PDB file of C-alpha atoms in Angstrom:
ATOM      1  CA  MET P1007     -10.028   0.167  18.447  1.00  0.00           C
ATOM      2  CA  SER P1008      -7.828  -2.535  19.824  1.00  0.00           C
ATOM      3  CA  GLY P1009      -6.602  -5.865  18.624  1.00  0.00           C
ATOM      4  CA  ILE P1010      -3.593  -7.732  17.328  1.00  0.00           C
ATOM      5  CA  CYS P1011      -2.467  -4.736  15.231  1.00  0.00           C
ATOM      6  CA  ASN P1012      -2.399  -2.145  18.024  1.00  0.00           C
ATOM      7  CA  GLY P1013       0.366   0.365  17.380  1.00  0.00           C
ATOM      8  CA  ARG P1014       0.952  -0.885  13.846  1.00  0.00           C
ATOM      9  CA  VAL P1015       0.789   1.147  10.662  1.00  0.00           C
ATOM     10  CA  ALA P1016      -0.379  -0.371   7.393  1.00  0.00           C
ATOM     11  CA  ILE P1017      -0.489   0.755   3.794  1.00  0.00           C
ATOM     12  CA  ILE P1018      -3.183  -1.035   1.815  1.00  0.00           C
ATOM     13  CA  THR P1019      -3.071  -0.431  -1.938  1.00  0.00           C
ATOM     14  CA  GLY P1020      -6.258  -0.602  -3.960  1.00  0.00           C
ATOM     15  CA  ALA P1021      -8.167  -0.025  -0.728  1.00  0.00           C
ATOM     16  CA  GLY P1022     -10.973   2.062  -2.166  1.00  0.00           C
ATOM     17  CA  GLY P1023     -13.131  -0.951  -2.881  1.00  0.00           C
ATOM     18  CA  GLY P1024     -13.325  -4.715  -3.144  1.00  0.00           C
ATOM     19  CA  LEU P1025     -10.834  -6.815  -1.242  1.00  0.00           C
ATOM     20  CA  GLY P1026      -8.543  -3.866  -0.552  1.00  0.00           C
ATOM     21  CA  ARG P1027     -11.346  -2.080   1.269  1.00  0.00           C
ATOM     22  CA  GLU P1028     -12.037  -5.219   3.302  1.00  0.00           C
ATOM     23  CA  TYR P1029      -8.345  -5.555   4.185  1.00  0.00           C
ATOM     24  CA  ALA P1030      -8.243  -1.913   5.285  1.00  0.00           C
ATOM     25  CA  LEU P1031     -11.340  -2.311   7.437  1.00  0.00           C
ATOM     26  CA  ALA P1032     -10.008  -5.536   8.972  1.00  0.00           C
ATOM     27  CA  PHE P1033      -6.582  -4.098   9.822  1.00  0.00           C
ATOM     28  CA  ALA P1034      -8.220  -0.995  11.304  1.00  0.00           C
ATOM     29  CA  ALA P1035     -10.642  -3.121  13.338  1.00  0.00           C
ATOM     30  CA  GLU P1036      -7.599  -4.837  14.824  1.00  0.00           C
ATOM     31  CA  GLY P1037      -6.055  -1.499  15.807  1.00  0.00           C
ATOM     32  CA  ALA P1038      -3.792  -0.584  12.885  1.00  0.00           C
ATOM     33  CA  ALA P1039      -3.554   2.952  11.559  1.00  0.00           C
ATOM     34  CA  VAL P1040      -4.204   2.611   7.830  1.00  0.00           C
ATOM     35  CA  VAL P1041      -3.085   4.487   4.744  1.00  0.00           C
ATOM     36  CA  VAL P1042      -5.933   3.816   2.337  1.00  0.00           C
ATOM     37  CA  ASN P1043      -4.266   4.015  -1.080  1.00  0.00           C
ATOM     38  CA  ASP P1044      -6.366   4.052  -4.230  1.00  0.00           C
ATOM     39  CA  ILE P1045      -6.206   6.002  -7.483  1.00  0.00           C
ATOM     40  CA  ASN P1046      -9.875   6.879  -7.004  1.00  0.00           C
ATOM     41  CA  GLN P1047      -9.966   9.765  -4.505  1.00  0.00           C
ATOM     42  CA  ALA P1048     -13.663   9.392  -3.670  1.00  0.00           C
ATOM     43  CA  ALA P1049     -13.277   5.664  -3.021  1.00  0.00           C
ATOM     44  CA  ALA P1050     -10.177   6.175  -0.845  1.00  0.00           C
ATOM     45  CA  ASP P1051     -11.972   8.902   1.091  1.00  0.00           C
ATOM     46  CA  ARG P1052     -15.004   6.657   1.677  1.00  0.00           C
ATOM     47  CA  THR P1053     -12.924   3.822   3.084  1.00  0.00           C
ATOM     48  CA  ALA P1054     -10.860   6.163   5.291  1.00  0.00           C
ATOM     49  CA  SER P1055     -14.044   7.841   6.530  1.00  0.00           C
ATOM     50  CA  GLU P1056     -15.635   4.494   7.308  1.00  0.00           C
ATOM     51  CA  ILE P1057     -12.594   3.516   9.382  1.00  0.00           C
ATOM     52  CA  ALA P1058     -12.649   6.841  11.230  1.00  0.00           C
ATOM     53  CA  ALA P1059     -16.401   6.555  11.876  1.00  0.00           C
ATOM     54  CA  ALA P1060     -15.778   3.180  13.519  1.00  0.00           C
ATOM     55  CA  GLY P1061     -13.158   4.753  15.803  1.00  0.00           C
ATOM     56  CA  GLY P1062     -10.056   3.845  13.807  1.00  0.00           C
ATOM     57  CA  LYS P1063      -7.216   5.871  12.325  1.00  0.00           C
ATOM     58  CA  ALA P1064      -6.934   6.215   8.567  1.00  0.00           C
ATOM     59  CA  ILE P1065      -5.929   8.632   5.857  1.00  0.00           C
ATOM     60  CA  ALA P1066      -6.810   8.504   2.197  1.00  0.00           C
ATOM     61  CA  ASN P1067      -3.982   8.552  -0.331  1.00  0.00           C
ATOM     62  CA  THR P1068      -4.083   8.584  -4.129  1.00  0.00           C
ATOM     63  CA  GLY P1069      -0.384   8.183  -4.868  1.00  0.00           C
ATOM     64  CA  ASP P1070       0.516   6.213  -7.986  1.00  0.00           C
ATOM     65  CA  ILE P1071       2.167   2.959  -6.899  1.00  0.00           C
ATOM     66  CA  THR P1072       3.547   2.447 -10.428  1.00  0.00           C
ATOM     67  CA  ASP P1073       5.707   5.573 -10.194  1.00  0.00           C
ATOM     68  CA  TYR P1074       8.813   4.907  -8.115  1.00  0.00           C
ATOM     69  CA  THR P1075       9.019   8.418  -6.684  1.00  0.00           C
ATOM     70  CA  ALA P1076       5.287   8.565  -5.938  1.00  0.00           C
ATOM     71  CA  ALA P1077       5.460   5.162  -4.223  1.00  0.00           C
ATOM     72  CA  GLY P1078       8.223   6.540  -1.995  1.00  0.00           C
ATOM     73  CA  ALA P1079       5.966   9.442  -1.119  1.00  0.00           C
ATOM     74  CA  ILE P1080       3.229   7.002  -0.052  1.00  0.00           C
ATOM     75  CA  VAL P1081       5.636   5.325   2.370  1.00  0.00           C
ATOM     76  CA  LYS P1082       6.777   8.748   3.605  1.00  0.00           C
ATOM     77  CA  THR P1083       3.137   9.752   4.113  1.00  0.00           C
ATOM     78  CA  ALA P1084       2.531   6.736   6.364  1.00  0.00           C
ATOM     79  CA  ILE P1085       5.603   7.494   8.453  1.00  0.00           C
ATOM     80  CA  GLU P1086       4.816  11.199   8.742  1.00  0.00           C
ATOM     81  CA  ALA P1087       1.136  10.654   9.546  1.00  0.00           C
ATOM     82  CA  PHE P1088       1.481   7.735  11.960  1.00  0.00           C
ATOM     83  CA  GLY P1089       5.154   7.622  13.004  1.00  0.00           C
ATOM     84  CA  ASP P1090       6.198   4.293  11.496  1.00  0.00           C
ATOM     85  CA  LEU P1091       5.365   1.609   8.953  1.00  0.00           C
ATOM     86  CA  HIS P1092       4.904  -2.091   9.691  1.00  0.00           C
ATOM     87  CA  ILE P1093       2.680  -3.545   6.980  1.00  0.00           C
ATOM     88  CA  VAL P1094       2.209  -3.226   3.232  1.00  0.00           C
ATOM     89  CA  VAL P1095      -0.616  -5.099   1.546  1.00  0.00           C
ATOM     90  CA  ASN P1096      -0.036  -5.061  -2.211  1.00  0.00           C
ATOM     91  CA  ASN P1097      -3.644  -5.429  -3.218  1.00  0.00           C
ATOM     92  CA  ALA P1098      -3.931  -2.917  -6.074  1.00  0.00           C
ATOM     93  CA  GLY P1099      -4.630  -4.455  -9.420  1.00  0.00           C
ATOM     94  CA  ILE P1100      -6.460  -3.978 -12.636  1.00  0.00           C
ATOM     95  CA  CYS P1101      -8.482  -6.483 -14.543  1.00  0.00           C
ATOM     96  CA  ARG P1102      -8.892  -6.749 -18.254  1.00  0.00           C
ATOM     97  CA  ASP P1103     -11.830  -9.087 -18.680  1.00  0.00           C
ATOM     98  CA  ARG P1104     -10.554 -10.768 -21.772  1.00  0.00           C
ATOM     99  CA  MET P1105      -8.988 -14.088 -22.537  1.00  0.00           C
ATOM    100  CA  PHE P1106      -5.226 -14.056 -22.903  1.00  0.00           C
ATOM    101  CA  VAL P1107      -5.470 -14.365 -26.683  1.00  0.00           C
ATOM    102  CA  SER P1108      -7.806 -11.334 -26.850  1.00  0.00           C
ATOM    103  CA  LEU P1109      -5.654  -8.978 -24.780  1.00  0.00           C
ATOM    104  CA  SER P1110      -4.063  -6.126 -26.632  1.00  0.00           C
ATOM    105  CA  GLU P1111      -0.434  -5.367 -26.006  1.00  0.00           C
ATOM    106  CA  GLN P1112      -1.509  -2.143 -24.273  1.00  0.00           C
ATOM    107  CA  ASP P1113      -3.824  -4.107 -21.934  1.00  0.00           C
ATOM    108  CA  TRP P1114      -0.989  -6.498 -21.139  1.00  0.00           C
ATOM    109  CA  ASP P1115       1.398  -3.634 -20.420  1.00  0.00           C
ATOM    110  CA  GLU P1116      -1.128  -1.985 -18.051  1.00  0.00           C
ATOM    111  CA  VAL P1117      -1.687  -5.202 -16.120  1.00  0.00           C
ATOM    112  CA  MET P1118       2.077  -5.725 -15.761  1.00  0.00           C
ATOM    113  CA  ARG P1119       2.606  -2.069 -14.801  1.00  0.00           C
ATOM    114  CA  VAL P1120       0.177  -2.294 -11.888  1.00  0.00           C
ATOM    115  CA  HIS P1121       0.613  -5.909 -10.780  1.00  0.00           C
ATOM    116  CA  LEU P1122       4.380  -6.120 -11.059  1.00  0.00           C
ATOM    117  CA  LYS P1123       5.948  -2.676 -11.204  1.00  0.00           C
ATOM    118  CA  GLY P1124       3.490  -1.145  -8.750  1.00  0.00           C
ATOM    119  CA  HIS P1125       4.050  -3.860  -6.195  1.00  0.00           C
ATOM    120  CA  PHE P1126       7.819  -3.575  -6.643  1.00  0.00           C
ATOM    121  CA  CYS P1127       7.849   0.217  -6.272  1.00  0.00           C
ATOM    122  CA  ILE P1128       6.026   0.454  -2.975  1.00  0.00           C
ATOM    123  CA  SER P1129       7.626  -2.691  -1.536  1.00  0.00           C
ATOM    124  CA  SER P1130      11.095  -1.421  -2.442  1.00  0.00           C
ATOM    125  CA  HIS P1131      10.570   1.803  -0.514  1.00  0.00           C
ATOM    126  CA  ALA P1132       9.025   0.000   2.454  1.00  0.00           C
ATOM    127  CA  CYS P1133      11.843  -2.554   2.602  1.00  0.00           C
ATOM    128  CA  ASN P1134      14.484   0.165   2.364  1.00  0.00           C
ATOM    129  CA  TYR P1135      12.800   1.956   5.261  1.00  0.00           C
ATOM    130  CA  TRP P1136      12.672  -1.236   7.338  1.00  0.00           C
ATOM    131  CA  ARG P1137      16.272  -2.092   6.522  1.00  0.00           C
ATOM    132  CA  ALA P1138      17.509   1.358   7.538  1.00  0.00           C
ATOM    133  CA  ARG P1139      15.462   1.217  10.745  1.00  0.00           C
ATOM    134  CA  VAL P1140      16.979  -2.140  11.734  1.00  0.00           C
ATOM    135  CA  LYS P1141      20.515  -0.949  10.945  1.00  0.00           C
ATOM    136  CA  ASP P1142      19.878   2.125  13.096  1.00  0.00           C
ATOM    137  CA  GLU P1143      18.578  -0.042  15.958  1.00  0.00           C
ATOM    138  CA  ILE P1144      21.606  -2.318  15.717  1.00  0.00           C
ATOM    139  CA  GLY P1145      23.905   0.701  15.717  1.00  0.00           C
ATOM    140  CA  ARG P1146      22.269   2.126  18.826  1.00  0.00           C
ATOM    141  CA  ALA P1147      22.522  -1.249  20.583  1.00  0.00           C
ATOM    142  CA  HIS P1148      26.288  -1.263  20.075  1.00  0.00           C
ATOM    143  CA  VAL P1149      26.852   2.234  21.434  1.00  0.00           C
TER     144      VAL P1149
END
């Protein structure tokens, strides 16, 4: 597969279905190697298999983006599997189909855990990786 993402590596969270799946398929169609992250193993496997069947590169991953250490392992998985990381699409989310006034405190906490903490955790690790990579490149340029 070739396109504008040739040679790029992407992590797509919540990529087992819905929009995340579509993002994963689109990035793969444009040449990116994709880490298909979803808490549902079967769904992640289906999306990764669909990408592979179309000639793309993908691996399924069920790491918990809301756990800081696990999110770091997701980033590490991308780098180990594909050699680098260029893109993170923070798509994972949960929906509580209730009006604001009907949400329980537990529902609210779960939404915040996934939508805020989860996005922070994986982005933090990705940004730290990118920052270190740039510092290393700058250091090599001055040698």
